[in-house]
Short mmCIF file of C-alpha atoms in Angstrom, two decimals:
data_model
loop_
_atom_site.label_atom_id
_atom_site.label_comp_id
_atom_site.label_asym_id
_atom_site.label_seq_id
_atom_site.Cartn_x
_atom_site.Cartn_y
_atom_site.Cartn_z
CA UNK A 1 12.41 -15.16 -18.35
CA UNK A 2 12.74 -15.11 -14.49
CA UNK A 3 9.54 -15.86 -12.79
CA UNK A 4 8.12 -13.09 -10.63
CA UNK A 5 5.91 -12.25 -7.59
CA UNK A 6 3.74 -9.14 -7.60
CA UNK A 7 2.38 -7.40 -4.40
CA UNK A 8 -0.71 -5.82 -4.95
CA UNK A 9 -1.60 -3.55 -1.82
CA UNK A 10 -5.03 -1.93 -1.92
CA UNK A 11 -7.28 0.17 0.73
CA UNK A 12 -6.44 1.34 3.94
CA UNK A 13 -2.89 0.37 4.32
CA UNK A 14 0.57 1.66 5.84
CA UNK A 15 3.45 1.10 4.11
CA UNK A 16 6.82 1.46 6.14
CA UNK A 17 10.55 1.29 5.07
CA UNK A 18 13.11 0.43 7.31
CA UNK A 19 16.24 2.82 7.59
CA UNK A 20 18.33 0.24 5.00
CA UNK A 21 15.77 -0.48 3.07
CA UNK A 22 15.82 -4.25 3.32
CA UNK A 23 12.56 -4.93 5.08
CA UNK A 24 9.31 -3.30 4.33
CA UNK A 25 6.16 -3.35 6.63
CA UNK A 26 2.34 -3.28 5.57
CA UNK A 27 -0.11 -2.27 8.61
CA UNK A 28 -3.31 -3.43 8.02
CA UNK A 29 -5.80 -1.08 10.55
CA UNK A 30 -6.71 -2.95 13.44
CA UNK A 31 -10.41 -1.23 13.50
CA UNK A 32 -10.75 0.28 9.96
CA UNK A 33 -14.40 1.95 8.97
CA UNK A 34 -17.01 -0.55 9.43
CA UNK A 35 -17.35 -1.69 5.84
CA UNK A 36 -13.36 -2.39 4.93
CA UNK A 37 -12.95 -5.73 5.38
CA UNK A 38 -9.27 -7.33 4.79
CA UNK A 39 -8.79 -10.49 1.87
CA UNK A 40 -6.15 -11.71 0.74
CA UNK A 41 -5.73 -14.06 -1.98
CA UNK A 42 -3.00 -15.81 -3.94
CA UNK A 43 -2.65 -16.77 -7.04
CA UNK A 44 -0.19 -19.20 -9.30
CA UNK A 45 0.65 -18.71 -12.75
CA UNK A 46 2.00 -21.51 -14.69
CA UNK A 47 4.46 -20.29 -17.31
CA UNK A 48 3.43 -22.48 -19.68
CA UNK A 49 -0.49 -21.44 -19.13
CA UNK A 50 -3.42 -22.14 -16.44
CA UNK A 51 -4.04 -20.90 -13.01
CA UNK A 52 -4.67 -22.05 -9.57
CA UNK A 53 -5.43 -20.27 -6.42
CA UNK A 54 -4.36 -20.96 -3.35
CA UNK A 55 -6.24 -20.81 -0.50
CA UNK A 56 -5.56 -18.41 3.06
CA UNK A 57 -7.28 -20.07 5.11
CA UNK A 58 -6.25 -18.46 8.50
CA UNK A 59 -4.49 -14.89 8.52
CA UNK A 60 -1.63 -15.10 11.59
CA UNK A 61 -0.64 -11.73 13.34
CA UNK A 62 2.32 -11.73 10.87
CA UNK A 63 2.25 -12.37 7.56
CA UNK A 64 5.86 -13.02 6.00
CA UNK A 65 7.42 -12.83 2.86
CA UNK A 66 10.63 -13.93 2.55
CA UNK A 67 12.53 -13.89 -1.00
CA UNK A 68 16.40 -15.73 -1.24
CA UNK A 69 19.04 -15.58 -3.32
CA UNK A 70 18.00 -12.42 -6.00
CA UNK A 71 20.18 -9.77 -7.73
CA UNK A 72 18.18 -7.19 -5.80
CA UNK A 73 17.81 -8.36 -2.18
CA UNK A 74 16.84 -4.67 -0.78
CA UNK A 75 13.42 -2.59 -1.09
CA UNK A 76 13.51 0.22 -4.22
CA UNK A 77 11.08 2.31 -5.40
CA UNK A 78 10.07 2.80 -9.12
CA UNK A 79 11.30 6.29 -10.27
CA UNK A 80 11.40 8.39 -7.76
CA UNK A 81 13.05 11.36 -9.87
CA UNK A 82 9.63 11.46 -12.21
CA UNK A 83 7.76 15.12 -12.06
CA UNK A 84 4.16 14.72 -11.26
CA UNK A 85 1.63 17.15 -11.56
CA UNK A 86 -1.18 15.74 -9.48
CA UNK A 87 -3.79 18.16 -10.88
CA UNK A 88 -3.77 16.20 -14.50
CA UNK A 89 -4.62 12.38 -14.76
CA UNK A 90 -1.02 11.21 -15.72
CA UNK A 91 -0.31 9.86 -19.82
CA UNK A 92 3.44 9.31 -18.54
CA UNK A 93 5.16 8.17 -15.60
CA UNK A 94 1.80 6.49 -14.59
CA UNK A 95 3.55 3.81 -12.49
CA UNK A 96 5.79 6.19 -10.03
CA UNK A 97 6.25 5.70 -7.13
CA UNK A 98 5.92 9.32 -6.29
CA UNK A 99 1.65 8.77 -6.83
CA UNK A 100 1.57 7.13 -3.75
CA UNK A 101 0.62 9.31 -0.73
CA UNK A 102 3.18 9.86 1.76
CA UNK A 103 2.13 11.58 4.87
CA UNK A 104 5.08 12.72 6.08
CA UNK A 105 6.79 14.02 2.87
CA UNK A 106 6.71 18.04 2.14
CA UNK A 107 3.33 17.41 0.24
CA UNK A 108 1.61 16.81 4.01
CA UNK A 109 3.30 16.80 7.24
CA UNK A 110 6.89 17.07 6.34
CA UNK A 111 7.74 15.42 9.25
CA UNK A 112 7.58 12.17 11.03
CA UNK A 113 4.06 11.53 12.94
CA UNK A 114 5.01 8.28 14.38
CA UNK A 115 2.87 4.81 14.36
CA UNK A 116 1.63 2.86 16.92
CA UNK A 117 2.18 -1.18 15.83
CA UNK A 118 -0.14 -2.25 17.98
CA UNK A 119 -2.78 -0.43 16.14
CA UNK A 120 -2.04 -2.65 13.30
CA UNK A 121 -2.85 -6.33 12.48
CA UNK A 122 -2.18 -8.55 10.59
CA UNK A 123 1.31 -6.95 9.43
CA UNK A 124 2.31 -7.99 6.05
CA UNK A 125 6.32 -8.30 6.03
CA UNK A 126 8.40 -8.75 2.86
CA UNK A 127 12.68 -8.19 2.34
CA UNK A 128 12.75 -7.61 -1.90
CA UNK A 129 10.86 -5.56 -3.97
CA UNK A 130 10.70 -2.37 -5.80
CA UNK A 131 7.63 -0.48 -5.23
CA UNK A 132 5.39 1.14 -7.49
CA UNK A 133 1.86 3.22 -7.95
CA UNK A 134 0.03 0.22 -9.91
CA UNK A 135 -3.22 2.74 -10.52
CA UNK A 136 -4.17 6.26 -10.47
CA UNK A 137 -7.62 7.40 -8.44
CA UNK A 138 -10.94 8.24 -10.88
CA UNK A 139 -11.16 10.64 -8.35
CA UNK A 140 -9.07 13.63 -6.86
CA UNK A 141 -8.73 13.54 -3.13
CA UNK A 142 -9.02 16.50 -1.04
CA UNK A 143 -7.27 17.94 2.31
CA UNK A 144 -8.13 20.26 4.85
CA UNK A 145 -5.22 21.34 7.18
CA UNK A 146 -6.57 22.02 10.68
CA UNK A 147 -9.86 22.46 12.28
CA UNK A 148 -10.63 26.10 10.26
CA UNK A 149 -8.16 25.41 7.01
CA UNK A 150 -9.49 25.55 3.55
CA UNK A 151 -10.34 22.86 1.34
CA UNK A 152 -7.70 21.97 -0.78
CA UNK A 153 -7.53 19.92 -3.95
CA UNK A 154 -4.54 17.76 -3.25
CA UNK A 155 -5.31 15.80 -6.66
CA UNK A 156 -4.38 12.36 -7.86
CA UNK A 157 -2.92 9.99 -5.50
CA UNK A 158 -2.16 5.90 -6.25
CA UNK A 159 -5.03 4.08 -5.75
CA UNK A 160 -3.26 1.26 -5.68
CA UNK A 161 0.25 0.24 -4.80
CA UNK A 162 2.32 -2.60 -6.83
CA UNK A 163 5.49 -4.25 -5.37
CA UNK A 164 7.15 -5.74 -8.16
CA UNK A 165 9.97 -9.18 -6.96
CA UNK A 166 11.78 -11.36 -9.39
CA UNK A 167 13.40 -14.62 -8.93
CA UNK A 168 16.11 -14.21 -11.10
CA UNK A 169 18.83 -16.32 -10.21
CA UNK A 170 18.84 -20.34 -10.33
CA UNK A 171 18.68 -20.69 -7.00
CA UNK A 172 16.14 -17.62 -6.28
CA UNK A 173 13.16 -18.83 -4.17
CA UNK A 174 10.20 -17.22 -2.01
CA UNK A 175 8.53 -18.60 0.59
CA UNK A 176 4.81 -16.94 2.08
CA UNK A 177 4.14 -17.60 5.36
CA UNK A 178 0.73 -16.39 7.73
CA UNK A 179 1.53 -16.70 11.73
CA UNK A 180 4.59 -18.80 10.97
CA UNK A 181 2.43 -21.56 8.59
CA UNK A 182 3.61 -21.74 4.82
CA UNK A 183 1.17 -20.73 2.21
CA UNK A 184 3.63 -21.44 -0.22
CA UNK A 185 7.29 -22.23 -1.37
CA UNK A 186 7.85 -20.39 -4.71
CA UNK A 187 8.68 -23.39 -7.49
CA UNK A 188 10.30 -22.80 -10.79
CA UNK A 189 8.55 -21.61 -14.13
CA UNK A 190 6.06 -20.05 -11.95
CA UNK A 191 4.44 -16.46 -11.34
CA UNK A 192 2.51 -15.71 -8.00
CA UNK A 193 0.25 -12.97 -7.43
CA UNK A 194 -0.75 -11.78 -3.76
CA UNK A 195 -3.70 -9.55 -3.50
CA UNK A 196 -3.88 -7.26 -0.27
CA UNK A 197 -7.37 -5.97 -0.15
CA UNK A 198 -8.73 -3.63 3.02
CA UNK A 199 -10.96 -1.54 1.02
CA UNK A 200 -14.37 -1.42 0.79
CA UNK A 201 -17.24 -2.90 -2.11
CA UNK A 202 -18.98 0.29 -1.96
CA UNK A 203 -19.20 3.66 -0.93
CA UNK A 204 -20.79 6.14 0.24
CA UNK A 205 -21.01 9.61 -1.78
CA UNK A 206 -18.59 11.55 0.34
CA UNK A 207 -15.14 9.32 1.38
CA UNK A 208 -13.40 10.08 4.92
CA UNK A 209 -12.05 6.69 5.07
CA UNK A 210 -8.29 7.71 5.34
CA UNK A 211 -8.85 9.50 8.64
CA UNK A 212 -9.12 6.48 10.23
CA UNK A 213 -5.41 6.25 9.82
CA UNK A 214 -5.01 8.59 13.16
CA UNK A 215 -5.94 6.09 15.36
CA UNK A 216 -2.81 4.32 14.64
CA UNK A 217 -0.30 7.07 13.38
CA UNK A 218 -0.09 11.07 14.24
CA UNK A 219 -1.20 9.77 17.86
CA UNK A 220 0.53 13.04 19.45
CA UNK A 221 -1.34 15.30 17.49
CA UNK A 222 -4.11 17.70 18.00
CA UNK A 223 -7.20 18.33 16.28
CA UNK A 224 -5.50 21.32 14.79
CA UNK A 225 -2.39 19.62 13.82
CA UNK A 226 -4.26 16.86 11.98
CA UNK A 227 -4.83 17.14 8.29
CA UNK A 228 -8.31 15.47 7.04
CA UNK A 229 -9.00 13.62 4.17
CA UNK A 230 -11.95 13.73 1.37
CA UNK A 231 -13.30 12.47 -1.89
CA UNK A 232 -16.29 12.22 -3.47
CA UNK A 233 -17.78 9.36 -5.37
CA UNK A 234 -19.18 9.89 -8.64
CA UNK A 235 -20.99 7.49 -11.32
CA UNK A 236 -18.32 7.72 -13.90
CA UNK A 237 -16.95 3.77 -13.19
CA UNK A 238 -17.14 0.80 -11.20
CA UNK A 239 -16.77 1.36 -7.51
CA UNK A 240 -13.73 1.74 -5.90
CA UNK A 241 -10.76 2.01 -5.03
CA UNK A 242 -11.63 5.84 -3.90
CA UNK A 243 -9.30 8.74 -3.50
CA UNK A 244 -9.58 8.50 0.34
CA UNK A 245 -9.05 5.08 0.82
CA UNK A 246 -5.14 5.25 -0.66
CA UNK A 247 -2.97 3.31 0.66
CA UNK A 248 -0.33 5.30 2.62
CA UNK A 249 3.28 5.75 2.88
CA UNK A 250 5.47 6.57 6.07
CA UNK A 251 8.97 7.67 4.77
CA UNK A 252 9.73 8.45 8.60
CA UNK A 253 8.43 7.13 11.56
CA UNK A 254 9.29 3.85 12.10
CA UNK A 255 6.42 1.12 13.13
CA UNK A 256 7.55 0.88 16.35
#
């Protein structure tokens, strides 16, 4: 069995393509809500059994992932052609890519909005992986289009996003880097983990978090152009990840 890294991306995040798909970019908010603080931790999984984590010590401007030498050396995203109804909590096609918000697809803009990089840091930086909704929101996240539109139930979005690499050729290797200092070199019989967190421990009953994404992206538009972002907390689990703290997806403006 080839041995694997997973992405796991979750909170306030921006998630960019590039045109040939063989780089993708992660924007972490440079001044998210008060409360969303950014970890990241690492984790090793021995084939053969056991754990160890290892430590970030210091997170560099850029944070780089860069995977040699697999079968798949491009970005992908996990089946795109799945219907979703957003309005039922999925029993199929749970893992779609498709969950995942994109704000410029015909769902919500339907055009590009543009981002500002320097809006953004760290960046999180990777060259292999396919993509995928790794959890659906407890809750259903809401829009309002405009200063005066109504209140619309937009439904279930990914609360978290998965990035799924494997190292599946003999010579296959990884290596994680923060601001140009290695975290690690992937070894063999091994499974990594790297957990992206900018979300919040707890919230507050009524969620606006995602707004916060228009101080770096949709910087041309209005007030009325904008469209908002709700959802509302509710006992029925443990806290978190909300509706309106989904990560995002760009499909095209380029970080620029």
């Amino acid at each position: 069995m080839p041995a694997t890294i997973t992405l796991i991306l979750k909170g306030l995040l921006a998630i960019f393509v590039n045109t040939d798909r063989t780089e993708c970019t992660v924007g972490i908010l440079r001044n998210p809500p008060p409360e969303h603080t950014l970890e990241i931790t690492v984790t090793k999984q021995l084939l053969g059994g056991g754990e160890v984590e290892i430590p970030v010590h210091n997170i560099g401007a850029e944070l780089y992932l860069d995977v040699q030498n697999t079968s798949q050396p491009n970005i992908t995203f996990r089946d795109m052609g799945a219907v979703i109804n957003r309005q039922v909590d999925p029993a199929t096609n749970r893992d779609s890519f498709k969950w995942v918000v994109d704000l410029e697809n015909e769902e919500l803009y339907n055009t590009a909005i543009g981002a500002n990089r320097g809006a953004f840091h760290p960046l999180f930086i990777f060259n292999s992986g396919e993509l995928f909704a790794r959890s659906i929101s407890r809750s259903h996240l809401f829009i309002r289009r405009g200063l005066f539109g109504q209140l619309e139930d937009f439904g279930f979005v990914a609360s978290e996003v998965g990035v799924a690499i494997s190292l599946d050729q003999e010579n296959s290797r990884a290596v994680f880097t923060s601001g140009g200092v290695e975290i690690f070199t992937s070894e063999p019989d091994t499974n990594y983990v790297i957990d992206i967190d900018h979300d919040a421990a707890a919230h507050s009953n009524i969620v606006l978090d995602a707004n916060h994404y228009y101080k770096a992206v949709g910087l041309g538009l209005s007030e009325r152009e904008r469209i908002s972002f709700m959802s509302i907390v509710d006992d029925s689990g443990p806290a978190g990840p909300e509706a309106a703290c989904f990560s995002g997806h760009l499909s095209k403006s380029p970080i620029t």
